[in-house]
mmCIF file of N, CA and C in Angstrom:
data_model
loop_
_atom_site.group_PDB
_atom_site.id
_atom_site.type_symbol
_atom_site.label_atom_id
_atom_site.label_comp_id
_atom_site.label_asym_id
_atom_site.label_seq_id
_atom_site.Cartn_x
_atom_site.Cartn_y
_atom_site.Cartn_z
ATOM 1 N N MET A 179 -4.998 12.751 -73.385
ATOM 2 C CA MET A 179 -6.723 13.355 -73.385
ATOM 3 C C MET A 179 -5.317 15.465 -73.678
ATOM 4 N N SER A 180 -6.454 16.023 -74.079
ATOM 5 C CA SER A 180 -5.933 17.265 -74.066
ATOM 6 C C SER A 180 -5.725 18.258 -73.183
ATOM 7 N N ALA A 181 -4.523 19.286 -73.418
ATOM 8 C CA ALA A 181 -4.953 19.792 -71.583
ATOM 9 C C ALA A 181 -6.463 20.513 -71.616
ATOM 10 N N GLU A 182 -6.760 20.799 -72.173
ATOM 11 C CA GLU A 182 -8.495 21.546 -71.966
ATOM 12 C C GLU A 182 -9.683 20.700 -71.541
ATOM 13 N N LEU A 183 -9.207 19.419 -71.982
ATOM 14 C CA LEU A 183 -10.313 18.399 -70.871
ATOM 15 C C LEU A 183 -10.036 18.218 -69.667
ATOM 16 N N THR A 184 -9.102 17.619 -69.545
ATOM 17 C CA THR A 184 -8.252 17.541 -68.940
ATOM 18 C C THR A 184 -8.717 18.658 -67.449
ATOM 19 N N HIS A 185 -7.896 19.906 -68.405
ATOM 20 C CA HIS A 185 -9.056 20.863 -67.266
ATOM 21 C C HIS A 185 -9.651 20.827 -66.766
ATOM 22 N N THR A 186 -11.305 20.737 -67.614
ATOM 23 C CA THR A 186 -12.479 20.229 -67.137
ATOM 24 C C THR A 186 -12.928 19.567 -66.693
ATOM 25 N N VAL A 187 -12.186 18.374 -67.070
ATOM 26 C CA VAL A 187 -12.079 17.196 -65.920
ATOM 27 C C VAL A 187 -11.901 17.704 -64.070
ATOM 28 N N SER A 188 -11.036 18.112 -64.391
ATOM 29 C CA SER A 188 -10.804 18.647 -62.926
ATOM 30 C C SER A 188 -11.486 19.173 -62.188
ATOM 31 N N ILE A 189 -11.919 20.362 -63.321
ATOM 32 C CA ILE A 189 -12.875 21.360 -62.385
ATOM 33 C C ILE A 189 -14.029 20.349 -61.351
ATOM 34 N N ALA A 190 -14.452 19.407 -62.943
ATOM 35 C CA ALA A 190 -15.591 18.950 -62.667
ATOM 36 C C ALA A 190 -15.856 18.196 -60.687
ATOM 37 N N CYS A 191 -14.063 17.347 -60.654
ATOM 38 C CA CYS A 191 -14.385 16.799 -60.203
ATOM 39 C C CYS A 191 -14.317 17.839 -58.812
ATOM 40 N N SER A 192 -13.429 18.408 -58.895
ATOM 41 C CA SER A 192 -13.045 19.485 -57.898
ATOM 42 C C SER A 192 -14.085 20.289 -56.790
ATOM 43 N N ILE A 193 -15.212 20.284 -58.353
ATOM 44 C CA ILE A 193 -16.792 20.569 -57.467
ATOM 45 C C ILE A 193 -16.904 19.850 -57.195
ATOM 46 N N ALA A 194 -17.369 18.542 -57.349
ATOM 47 C CA ALA A 194 -17.880 17.670 -56.673
ATOM 48 C C ALA A 194 -17.633 17.369 -55.148
ATOM 49 N N ALA A 195 -16.170 17.080 -55.079
ATOM 50 C CA ALA A 195 -15.332 16.830 -53.871
ATOM 51 C C ALA A 195 -15.881 18.290 -53.022
ATOM 52 N N LEU A 196 -15.963 19.144 -53.628
ATOM 53 C CA LEU A 196 -16.840 20.615 -52.625
ATOM 54 C C LEU A 196 -17.738 20.364 -51.966
ATOM 55 N N ALA A 197 -19.247 19.869 -53.293
ATOM 56 C CA ALA A 197 -19.883 19.630 -52.412
ATOM 57 C C ALA A 197 -20.494 18.288 -51.411
ATOM 58 N N LEU A 198 -19.466 17.112 -51.788
ATOM 59 C CA LEU A 198 -19.229 17.044 -50.597
ATOM 60 C C LEU A 198 -19.353 16.478 -49.610
ATOM 61 N N ILE A 199 -17.189 18.097 -49.427
ATOM 62 C CA ILE A 199 -17.326 18.529 -48.191
ATOM 63 C C ILE A 199 -18.884 18.663 -47.472
ATOM 64 N N ALA A 200 -19.560 19.842 -48.336
ATOM 65 C CA ALA A 200 -20.248 21.176 -47.890
ATOM 66 C C ALA A 200 -21.366 20.322 -47.200
ATOM 67 N N ILE A 201 -22.090 19.112 -48.297
ATOM 68 C CA ILE A 201 -23.467 18.009 -48.313
ATOM 69 C C ILE A 201 -23.008 17.362 -46.041
ATOM 70 N N ARG A 202 -21.673 16.991 -46.160
ATOM 71 C CA ARG A 202 -21.869 16.734 -44.744
ATOM 72 C C ARG A 202 -21.353 17.796 -43.399
ATOM 73 N N ASP A 203 -20.841 18.651 -44.261
ATOM 74 C CA ASP A 203 -20.264 20.082 -43.487
ATOM 75 C C ASP A 203 -21.925 20.034 -42.824
ATOM 76 N N LEU A 204 -23.338 20.086 -43.462
ATOM 77 C CA LEU A 204 -24.272 20.443 -43.469
ATOM 78 C C LEU A 204 -25.072 19.607 -42.417
ATOM 79 N N ASP A 205 -24.532 18.478 -42.770
ATOM 80 C CA ASP A 205 -25.249 16.666 -42.008
ATOM 81 C C ASP A 205 -24.720 16.714 -40.529
ATOM 82 N N GLN A 206 -23.492 17.219 -40.620
ATOM 83 C CA GLN A 206 -22.835 16.787 -39.241
ATOM 84 C C GLN A 206 -21.762 17.704 -38.955
ATOM 85 N N ARG A 207 -21.786 18.894 -39.071
ATOM 86 C CA ARG A 207 -20.873 19.850 -38.820
ATOM 87 C C ARG A 207 -19.928 19.548 -38.476
ATOM 88 N N GLN A 208 -19.338 18.718 -39.261
ATOM 89 C CA GLN A 208 -17.792 18.068 -39.517
ATOM 90 C C GLN A 208 -17.021 17.467 -40.579
ATOM 91 N N ILE A 209 -16.007 17.954 -41.128
ATOM 92 C CA ILE A 209 -14.917 18.438 -41.860
ATOM 93 C C ILE A 209 -13.729 17.539 -42.100
ATOM 94 N N LYS A 210 -13.415 16.196 -43.139
ATOM 95 C CA LYS A 210 -12.348 15.118 -42.024
ATOM 96 C C LYS A 210 -11.541 15.789 -43.472
ATOM 97 N N ASN A 211 -10.814 15.791 -42.324
ATOM 98 C CA ASN A 211 -9.089 15.895 -43.009
ATOM 99 C C ASN A 211 -9.027 15.203 -44.110
ATOM 100 N N LEU A 212 -9.163 14.033 -44.480
ATOM 101 C CA LEU A 212 -8.971 13.008 -45.875
ATOM 102 C C LEU A 212 -9.716 13.630 -47.290
ATOM 103 N N HIS A 213 -11.027 14.555 -46.903
ATOM 104 C CA HIS A 213 -11.629 15.332 -47.669
ATOM 105 C C HIS A 213 -11.031 16.565 -48.059
ATOM 106 N N LEU A 214 -10.364 16.886 -47.430
ATOM 107 C CA LEU A 214 -9.639 18.074 -46.981
ATOM 108 C C LEU A 214 -7.828 17.711 -48.244
ATOM 109 N N LEU A 215 -7.337 16.472 -48.071
ATOM 110 C CA LEU A 215 -6.488 16.219 -48.770
ATOM 111 C C LEU A 215 -7.057 16.209 -50.216
ATOM 112 N N THR A 216 -8.336 15.123 -50.543
ATOM 113 C CA THR A 216 -8.600 15.114 -51.579
ATOM 114 C C THR A 216 -8.854 15.540 -52.447
ATOM 115 N N LEU A 217 -9.792 16.633 -51.765
ATOM 116 C CA LEU A 217 -9.888 18.607 -52.497
ATOM 117 C C LEU A 217 -8.496 18.704 -53.563
ATOM 118 N N LEU A 218 -7.578 18.926 -52.119
ATOM 119 C CA LEU A 218 -6.037 20.260 -52.172
ATOM 120 C C LEU A 218 -4.967 19.375 -53.550
ATOM 121 N N VAL A 219 -5.834 17.919 -53.701
ATOM 122 C CA VAL A 219 -4.912 17.046 -54.421
ATOM 123 C C VAL A 219 -5.884 17.516 -56.810
ATOM 124 N N LEU A 220 -6.966 17.164 -55.734
ATOM 125 C CA LEU A 220 -8.159 17.598 -57.436
ATOM 126 C C LEU A 220 -7.619 19.209 -57.229
ATOM 127 N N ALA A 221 -7.553 20.014 -57.028
ATOM 128 C CA ALA A 221 -7.354 21.269 -56.879
ATOM 129 C C ALA A 221 -6.166 21.606 -57.901
ATOM 130 N N MET A 222 -5.047 20.801 -57.152
ATOM 131 C CA MET A 222 -4.095 21.171 -57.674
ATOM 132 C C MET A 222 -3.957 20.486 -59.260
ATOM 133 N N GLY A 223 -4.687 19.813 -59.462
ATOM 134 C CA GLY A 223 -4.781 18.926 -60.710
ATOM 135 C C GLY A 223 -5.394 20.515 -61.625
ATOM 136 N N VAL A 224 -6.345 21.200 -61.555
ATOM 137 C CA VAL A 224 -6.746 22.125 -61.741
ATOM 138 C C VAL A 224 -6.093 23.282 -62.473
ATOM 139 N N SER A 225 -5.411 23.570 -60.947
ATOM 140 C CA SER A 225 -3.986 24.452 -61.048
ATOM 141 C C SER A 225 -2.737 23.961 -62.718
ATOM 142 N N LEU A 226 -2.898 22.724 -62.125
ATOM 143 C CA LEU A 226 -1.274 22.283 -62.899
ATOM 144 C C LEU A 226 -1.828 22.344 -64.546
ATOM 145 N N THR A 227 -3.155 22.688 -64.722
ATOM 146 C CA THR A 227 -3.893 22.575 -65.784
ATOM 147 C C THR A 227 -4.309 23.648 -66.540
ATOM 148 N N ARG A 228 -4.364 24.996 -66.021
ATOM 149 C CA ARG A 228 -5.159 26.581 -65.825
ATOM 150 C C ARG A 228 -4.565 26.965 -67.437
ATOM 151 N N ASP A 229 -3.862 26.705 -67.900
ATOM 152 C CA ASP A 229 -2.987 27.926 -68.122
ATOM 153 C C ASP A 229 -2.327 26.365 -69.505
ATOM 154 N N GLY A 230 -2.912 25.259 -69.788
ATOM 155 C CA GLY A 230 -2.139 24.328 -70.099
ATOM 156 C C GLY A 230 -1.108 23.487 -69.345
ATOM 157 N N PHE A 231 -0.541 22.385 -69.651
ATOM 158 C CA PHE A 231 0.120 22.392 -68.947
ATOM 159 C C PHE A 231 1.199 23.158 -68.190
ATOM 160 N N GLY A 232 2.002 22.866 -66.736
ATOM 161 C CA GLY A 232 3.188 23.745 -66.612
ATOM 162 C C GLY A 232 3.413 24.080 -64.992
ATOM 163 N N THR A 233 3.740 24.274 -65.064
ATOM 164 C CA THR A 233 3.950 24.781 -63.289
ATOM 165 C C THR A 233 3.144 26.894 -63.021
ATOM 166 N N SER A 234 3.254 26.964 -63.601
ATOM 167 C CA SER A 234 3.212 28.645 -63.460
ATOM 168 C C SER A 234 2.020 29.006 -62.440
ATOM 169 N N GLY A 235 1.013 27.731 -63.233
ATOM 170 C CA GLY A 235 -0.425 27.539 -62.527
ATOM 171 C C GLY A 235 -0.371 27.729 -61.181
ATOM 172 N N LEU A 236 -0.303 25.981 -60.841
ATOM 173 C CA LEU A 236 0.220 25.334 -59.895
ATOM 174 C C LEU A 236 1.194 26.275 -59.097
ATOM 175 N N VAL A 237 2.326 26.988 -59.069
ATOM 176 C CA VAL A 237 2.955 27.800 -58.202
ATOM 177 C C VAL A 237 1.637 28.789 -57.697
ATOM 178 N N SER A 238 1.429 29.704 -58.995
ATOM 179 C CA SER A 238 -0.009 30.550 -58.430
ATOM 180 C C SER A 238 -1.659 30.217 -57.465
ATOM 181 N N GLY A 239 -1.621 28.927 -57.869
ATOM 182 C CA GLY A 239 -2.485 28.378 -57.023
ATOM 183 C C GLY A 239 -2.390 27.406 -55.914
ATOM 184 N N LEU A 240 -0.832 27.652 -55.006
ATOM 185 C CA LEU A 240 -0.537 27.249 -53.779
ATOM 186 C C LEU A 240 -0.513 29.007 -53.507
ATOM 187 N N ALA A 241 -0.044 29.827 -54.325
ATOM 188 C CA ALA A 241 -0.125 30.856 -53.575
ATOM 189 C C ALA A 241 -0.954 31.634 -52.967
ATOM 190 N N ALA A 242 -1.720 31.424 -54.051
ATOM 191 C CA ALA A 242 -3.248 31.527 -53.554
ATOM 192 C C ALA A 242 -3.958 30.719 -51.961
ATOM 193 N N GLY A 243 -3.607 29.508 -52.335
ATOM 194 C CA GLY A 243 -4.135 28.987 -51.394
ATOM 195 C C GLY A 243 -3.529 28.889 -50.130
ATOM 196 N N GLY A 244 -1.926 29.276 -49.690
ATOM 197 C CA GLY A 244 -1.275 30.065 -48.208
ATOM 198 C C GLY A 244 -1.962 31.075 -48.088
ATOM 199 N N VAL A 245 -2.337 32.337 -48.940
ATOM 200 C CA VAL A 245 -3.300 33.718 -48.370
ATOM 201 C C VAL A 245 -4.059 33.063 -47.602
ATOM 202 N N LEU A 246 -4.830 32.338 -48.936
ATOM 203 C CA LEU A 246 -6.692 31.902 -47.442
ATOM 204 C C LEU A 246 -6.405 31.559 -46.959
ATOM 205 N N PHE A 247 -5.958 30.686 -46.694
ATOM 206 C CA PHE A 247 -5.522 29.415 -45.392
ATOM 207 C C PHE A 247 -4.980 30.454 -44.351
ATOM 208 N N VAL A 248 -3.755 31.347 -44.395
ATOM 209 C CA VAL A 248 -3.404 32.195 -43.189
ATOM 210 C C VAL A 248 -4.645 32.919 -43.090
ATOM 211 N N LEU A 249 -5.173 33.361 -43.820
ATOM 212 C CA LEU A 249 -6.428 33.924 -43.256
ATOM 213 C C LEU A 249 -7.500 33.475 -42.613
ATOM 214 N N GLY A 250 -7.548 32.451 -43.208
ATOM 215 C CA GLY A 250 -8.636 31.255 -42.499
ATOM 216 C C GLY A 250 -7.730 31.038 -41.303
ATOM 217 N N LEU A 251 -6.930 30.704 -41.032
ATOM 218 C CA LEU A 251 -6.781 30.510 -39.391
ATOM 219 C C LEU A 251 -7.207 31.904 -38.580
ATOM 220 N N TRP A 252 -6.845 32.857 -39.247
ATOM 221 C CA TRP A 252 -7.025 33.536 -38.669
ATOM 222 C C TRP A 252 -8.406 34.393 -38.564
ATOM 223 N N PHE A 253 -9.359 34.114 -39.020
ATOM 224 C CA PHE A 253 -10.897 33.500 -38.777
ATOM 225 C C PHE A 253 -11.162 32.559 -37.741
ATOM 226 N N TRP A 254 -10.577 31.203 -37.391
ATOM 227 C CA TRP A 254 -10.181 30.103 -36.326
ATOM 228 C C TRP A 254 -9.645 30.921 -35.425
ATOM 229 N N HIS A 255 -8.655 31.565 -35.654
ATOM 230 C CA HIS A 255 -7.889 32.135 -33.925
ATOM 231 C C HIS A 255 -9.092 32.920 -33.223
ATOM 232 N N ARG A 256 -9.467 34.402 -33.857
ATOM 233 C CA ARG A 256 -11.100 34.858 -33.995
ATOM 234 C C ARG A 256 -12.298 34.549 -33.304
ATOM 235 N N GLY A 257 -12.193 32.713 -33.689
ATOM 236 C CA GLY A 257 -13.478 32.001 -33.306
ATOM 237 C C GLY A 257 -14.565 32.362 -34.480
ATOM 238 N N PHE A 258 -14.703 33.217 -35.396
ATOM 239 C CA PHE A 258 -15.659 33.526 -36.039
ATOM 240 C C PHE A 258 -16.191 32.003 -37.449
ATOM 241 N N ILE A 259 -15.443 31.441 -37.549
ATOM 242 C CA ILE A 259 -14.869 29.731 -38.134
ATOM 243 C C ILE A 259 -14.639 28.759 -37.207
ATOM 244 N N GLY A 260 -15.092 27.586 -38.328
ATOM 245 C CA GLY A 260 -14.403 26.253 -36.663
ATOM 246 C C GLY A 260 -13.136 25.773 -37.697
ATOM 247 N N GLY A 261 -11.969 25.212 -37.193
ATOM 248 C CA GLY A 261 -11.474 24.038 -37.702
ATOM 249 C C GLY A 261 -11.104 24.152 -39.106
ATOM 250 N N GLY A 262 -12.092 23.148 -39.242
ATOM 251 C CA GLY A 262 -11.930 22.532 -40.209
ATOM 252 C C GLY A 262 -12.265 23.728 -41.451
ATOM 253 N N ASP A 263 -13.048 24.588 -41.569
ATOM 254 C CA ASP A 263 -13.578 25.799 -41.750
ATOM 255 C C ASP A 263 -12.577 26.736 -41.957
ATOM 256 N N ALA A 264 -11.149 26.442 -41.631
ATOM 257 C CA ALA A 264 -10.569 27.311 -41.487
ATOM 258 C C ALA A 264 -9.261 26.244 -42.458
ATOM 259 N N LYS A 265 -9.144 25.683 -42.688
ATOM 260 C CA LYS A 265 -8.113 24.547 -43.243
ATOM 261 C C LYS A 265 -8.831 23.738 -44.512
ATOM 262 N N LEU A 266 -9.909 24.501 -45.138
ATOM 263 C CA LEU A 266 -10.574 24.638 -46.097
ATOM 264 C C LEU A 266 -10.370 25.091 -47.137
ATOM 265 N N PHE A 267 -9.706 26.459 -46.654
ATOM 266 C CA PHE A 267 -9.271 27.371 -47.227
ATOM 267 C C PHE A 267 -8.166 27.300 -48.431
ATOM 268 N N LEU A 268 -7.181 26.248 -47.413
ATOM 269 C CA LEU A 268 -6.225 26.408 -48.401
ATOM 270 C C LEU A 268 -6.424 25.715 -50.013
ATOM 271 N N PRO A 269 -7.374 23.970 -49.877
ATOM 272 C CA PRO A 269 -8.037 23.840 -51.586
ATOM 273 C C PRO A 269 -8.295 24.593 -52.311
ATOM 274 N N VAL A 270 -9.008 25.613 -51.107
ATOM 275 C CA VAL A 270 -10.219 26.401 -52.482
ATOM 276 C C VAL A 270 -9.124 27.061 -52.915
ATOM 277 N N GLY A 271 -8.637 28.322 -52.269
ATOM 278 C CA GLY A 271 -7.538 28.646 -52.662
ATOM 279 C C GLY A 271 -6.731 28.214 -54.300
ATOM 280 N N VAL A 272 -6.128 26.903 -53.936
ATOM 281 C CA VAL A 272 -5.289 26.415 -54.644
ATOM 282 C C VAL A 272 -6.724 25.967 -55.744
ATOM 283 N N PHE A 273 -7.923 25.695 -56.052
ATOM 284 C CA PHE A 273 -8.853 25.472 -56.349
ATOM 285 C C PHE A 273 -8.918 26.790 -57.691
ATOM 286 N N VAL A 274 -9.182 27.799 -56.565
ATOM 287 C CA VAL A 274 -9.811 29.100 -57.896
ATOM 288 C C VAL A 274 -8.402 29.698 -58.098
ATOM 289 N N GLY A 275 -7.019 29.306 -57.865
ATOM 290 C CA GLY A 275 -5.930 30.014 -58.484
ATOM 291 C C GLY A 275 -6.013 31.641 -58.234
ATOM 292 N N TRP A 276 -4.643 32.426 -58.106
ATOM 293 C CA TRP A 276 -4.519 33.889 -58.065
ATOM 294 C C TRP A 276 -5.107 34.438 -58.939
ATOM 295 N N SER A 277 -5.551 33.634 -59.654
ATOM 296 C CA SER A 277 -6.599 35.108 -60.567
ATOM 297 C C SER A 277 -8.856 35.055 -60.069
ATOM 298 N N GLY A 278 -8.642 33.803 -60.081
ATOM 299 C CA GLY A 278 -9.784 33.474 -58.914
ATOM 300 C C GLY A 278 -10.571 34.336 -57.691
ATOM 301 N N LEU A 279 -8.808 34.876 -57.525
ATOM 302 C CA LEU A 279 -9.155 35.224 -55.222
ATOM 303 C C LEU A 279 -10.313 36.248 -55.583
ATOM 304 N N THR A 280 -10.063 37.311 -56.500
ATOM 305 C CA THR A 280 -11.044 38.412 -56.316
ATOM 306 C C THR A 280 -12.957 38.173 -56.901
ATOM 307 N N GLY A 281 -12.815 37.272 -57.561
ATOM 308 C CA GLY A 281 -14.292 36.613 -57.416
ATOM 309 C C GLY A 281 -14.637 35.787 -56.578
ATOM 310 N N PHE A 282 -13.734 34.972 -55.577
ATOM 311 C CA PHE A 282 -14.358 33.971 -54.924
ATOM 312 C C PHE A 282 -14.301 35.446 -53.582
ATOM 313 N N ALA A 283 -13.981 36.675 -53.469
ATOM 314 C CA ALA A 283 -13.892 37.288 -51.677
ATOM 315 C C ALA A 283 -15.301 37.768 -52.481
ATOM 316 N N LEU A 284 -15.456 37.986 -53.597
ATOM 317 C CA LEU A 284 -17.083 39.206 -53.784
ATOM 318 C C LEU A 284 -18.214 37.859 -53.477
ATOM 319 N N LEU A 285 -17.895 36.780 -53.914
ATOM 320 C CA LEU A 285 -19.290 36.195 -53.915
ATOM 321 C C LEU A 285 -19.463 35.101 -52.830
ATOM 322 N N LEU A 286 -18.559 35.237 -51.447
ATOM 323 C CA LEU A 286 -18.291 34.983 -50.791
ATOM 324 C C LEU A 286 -19.671 35.396 -49.724
ATOM 325 N N LEU A 287 -19.374 36.120 -49.236
ATOM 326 C CA LEU A 287 -20.507 37.077 -48.970
ATOM 327 C C LEU A 287 -21.718 37.251 -48.993
ATOM 328 N N PRO A 288 -21.766 36.902 -50.553
ATOM 329 C CA PRO A 288 -23.619 36.858 -51.052
ATOM 330 C C PRO A 288 -24.334 35.492 -50.728
ATOM 331 N N ALA A 289 -23.120 34.523 -50.915
ATOM 332 C CA ALA A 289 -23.346 33.190 -50.371
ATOM 333 C C ALA A 289 -23.589 32.904 -49.145
ATOM 334 N N SER A 290 -22.652 33.009 -48.107
ATOM 335 C CA SER A 290 -23.122 33.446 -47.131
ATOM 336 C C SER A 290 -24.571 33.802 -45.898
ATOM 337 N N LEU A 291 -24.351 34.713 -46.688
ATOM 338 C CA LEU A 291 -26.137 35.594 -46.345
ATOM 339 C C LEU A 291 -27.179 34.771 -47.064
ATOM 340 N N VAL A 292 -26.982 34.483 -48.732
ATOM 341 C CA VAL A 292 -27.861 33.277 -48.812
ATOM 342 C C VAL A 292 -28.063 31.417 -47.353
ATOM 343 N N VAL A 293 -27.195 31.773 -47.351
ATOM 344 C CA VAL A 293 -27.221 29.991 -46.985
ATOM 345 C C VAL A 293 -27.801 30.783 -45.485
ATOM 346 N N LEU A 294 -26.760 31.906 -44.783
ATOM 347 C CA LEU A 294 -28.092 32.017 -43.611
ATOM 348 C C LEU A 294 -29.734 32.065 -44.135
ATOM 349 N N GLY A 295 -30.388 32.630 -44.825
ATOM 350 C CA GLY A 295 -31.542 33.285 -44.869
ATOM 351 C C GLY A 295 -32.031 32.133 -45.100
ATOM 352 N N VAL A 296 -31.444 30.432 -46.488
ATOM 353 C CA VAL A 296 -32.472 30.482 -46.265
ATOM 354 C C VAL A 296 -32.123 28.898 -44.515
ATOM 355 N N LEU A 297 -31.561 28.939 -44.498
ATOM 356 C CA LEU A 297 -31.278 28.179 -42.592
ATOM 357 C C LEU A 297 -32.334 28.588 -41.948
ATOM 358 N N ARG A 298 -32.285 29.892 -41.797
ATOM 359 C CA ARG A 298 -33.159 30.676 -40.572
ATOM 360 C C ARG A 298 -35.343 29.970 -41.595
ATOM 361 N N LEU A 299 -35.216 30.030 -43.141
ATOM 362 C CA LEU A 299 -36.533 29.664 -42.890
ATOM 363 C C LEU A 299 -36.636 28.122 -42.575
ATOM 364 N N VAL A 300 -35.850 27.540 -42.931
ATOM 365 C CA VAL A 300 -36.154 26.069 -42.864
ATOM 366 C C VAL A 300 -36.119 25.019 -41.526
ATOM 367 N N ARG A 301 -35.324 25.968 -40.624
ATOM 368 C CA ARG A 301 -35.097 25.408 -39.109
ATOM 369 C C ARG A 301 -36.081 26.820 -38.127
ATOM 370 N N GLY A 302 -36.527 27.528 -38.705
ATOM 371 C CA GLY A 302 -37.949 28.689 -38.076
ATOM 372 C C GLY A 302 -37.151 29.224 -36.854
ATOM 373 N N THR A 303 -35.707 29.376 -36.696
ATOM 374 C CA THR A 303 -35.362 29.820 -35.702
ATOM 375 C C THR A 303 -34.121 30.696 -36.582
ATOM 376 N N PRO A 304 -33.340 31.984 -35.297
ATOM 377 C CA PRO A 304 -32.246 32.215 -35.487
ATOM 378 C C PRO A 304 -30.947 31.037 -35.503
ATOM 379 N N VAL A 305 -30.271 31.399 -36.509
ATOM 380 C CA VAL A 305 -29.093 30.152 -36.928
ATOM 381 C C VAL A 305 -28.565 31.294 -36.271
ATOM 382 N N THR A 306 -27.899 29.902 -35.175
ATOM 383 C CA THR A 306 -26.173 30.780 -34.422
ATOM 384 C C THR A 306 -24.754 30.403 -34.870
ATOM 385 N N ALA A 307 -24.729 29.061 -35.729
ATOM 386 C CA ALA A 307 -23.730 28.879 -36.594
ATOM 387 C C ALA A 307 -24.252 28.155 -38.143
ATOM 388 N N VAL A 308 -23.108 29.192 -38.510
ATOM 389 C CA VAL A 308 -23.527 28.714 -40.201
ATOM 390 C C VAL A 308 -22.363 27.388 -40.165
ATOM 391 N N PRO A 309 -22.602 26.289 -41.031
ATOM 392 C CA PRO A 309 -21.583 25.136 -41.795
ATOM 393 C C PRO A 309 -21.348 25.608 -43.296
ATOM 394 N N TYR A 310 -20.094 26.335 -42.500
ATOM 395 C CA TYR A 310 -19.499 27.589 -43.675
ATOM 396 C C TYR A 310 -19.078 27.009 -44.847
ATOM 397 N N ALA A 311 -18.740 25.587 -45.223
ATOM 398 C CA ALA A 311 -18.480 25.053 -46.338
ATOM 399 C C ALA A 311 -19.111 25.095 -47.524
ATOM 400 N N LEU A 312 -20.344 24.973 -47.169
ATOM 401 C CA LEU A 312 -21.799 24.914 -48.311
ATOM 402 C C LEU A 312 -21.319 26.675 -49.139
ATOM 403 N N PRO A 313 -21.151 27.755 -47.961
ATOM 404 C CA PRO A 313 -20.721 29.191 -49.134
ATOM 405 C C PRO A 313 -19.937 29.413 -49.536
ATOM 406 N N VAL A 314 -18.022 28.922 -49.087
ATOM 407 C CA VAL A 314 -17.599 28.415 -49.966
ATOM 408 C C VAL A 314 -16.631 27.666 -50.624
ATOM 409 N N ALA A 315 -17.828 26.656 -50.358
ATOM 410 C CA ALA A 315 -17.920 26.243 -52.031
ATOM 411 C C ALA A 315 -18.928 26.702 -52.949
ATOM 412 N N ILE A 316 -19.549 26.859 -53.005
ATOM 413 C CA ILE A 316 -20.756 27.763 -53.774
ATOM 414 C C ILE A 316 -20.021 29.030 -54.116
ATOM 415 N N ALA A 317 -18.952 30.140 -53.360
ATOM 416 C CA ALA A 317 -18.258 30.814 -54.247
ATOM 417 C C ALA A 317 -16.968 30.934 -54.581
ATOM 418 N N ALA A 318 -15.993 28.944 -54.211
ATOM 419 C CA ALA A 318 -15.277 29.043 -55.254
ATOM 420 C C ALA A 318 -15.834 28.316 -56.323
ATOM 421 N N THR A 319 -16.885 27.488 -56.222
ATOM 422 C CA THR A 319 -17.683 27.349 -57.731
ATOM 423 C C THR A 319 -17.668 27.989 -59.044
ATOM 424 N N GLY A 320 -18.326 28.790 -58.780
ATOM 425 C CA GLY A 320 -18.876 30.783 -58.985
ATOM 426 C C GLY A 320 -17.130 31.038 -59.138
ATOM 427 N N ALA A 321 -16.951 31.252 -58.374
ATOM 428 C CA ALA A 321 -15.134 31.965 -59.180
ATOM 429 C C ALA A 321 -14.754 30.995 -59.948
ATOM 430 N N VAL A 322 -14.852 30.031 -60.072
ATOM 431 C CA VAL A 322 -13.727 29.510 -61.065
ATOM 432 C C VAL A 322 -14.546 29.327 -62.559
ATOM 433 N N LEU A 323 -15.924 28.987 -62.289
ATOM 434 C CA LEU A 323 -16.832 28.958 -63.511
ATOM 435 C C LEU A 323 -16.896 30.153 -64.794
ATOM 436 N N LEU A 324 -16.625 31.637 -63.763
ATOM 437 C CA LEU A 324 -16.468 33.039 -64.141
ATOM 438 C C LEU A 324 -15.233 33.177 -64.830
ATOM 439 N N SER A 325 -13.655 32.501 -64.299
ATOM 440 C CA SER A 325 -12.618 32.728 -64.890
ATOM 441 C C SER A 325 -13.111 32.108 -65.453
ATOM 442 N N GLN A 326 -13.403 30.942 -66.210
ATOM 443 C CA GLN A 326 -12.977 29.720 -67.194
ATOM 444 C C GLN A 326 -13.753 30.036 -68.210
ATOM 445 N N TYR A 327 -14.800 30.972 -68.043
ATOM 446 C CA TYR A 327 -16.074 31.143 -69.492
ATOM 447 C C TYR A 327 -16.652 32.495 -69.143
#
C-alpha cells in the first residue's frame, strides 16, 4: 500500500474515532480512556505517514499533542473543560500535527460557538455546559482536511 493511501486511510479512521468520541460525549457526557487510546494510535498512524513514511511527522505530531495536552490540563485546572476533554487534546494534537495547530486553533472558537448555538436551539434553554468533544472533533477534522487538500 502506498504512503499516500495509508495516510488517507489513517485520516479516515481517525475522523471516525473522533466522531464516535463526540457522539458519546454528547449522549453520556463521558469520554472513555480506551477511546482516547484508540484515537492516539490512529493519530500516530496519520503522523507517521504525513510526509511519506518517517519519524519526523511522528515527532512533530507528538510535540503538537504535548502542547495541546498541557493547554488542556490548564483549561481543566481552571474549570473550563472536563478531564476527558483535557485528555482528548493529546491525540488531537498528534492527529493535526504541528502544521495543523494554527488551523485547529482558528476553527475551534467558531465550532464551539456553532455547537453552543445549536444546543441552545435544540434544548430551548440556556446551555450551562458544552460537550466539548464535538467542537474539538469538528475543528481537528477541518484543520487536517485543510492542511491536506
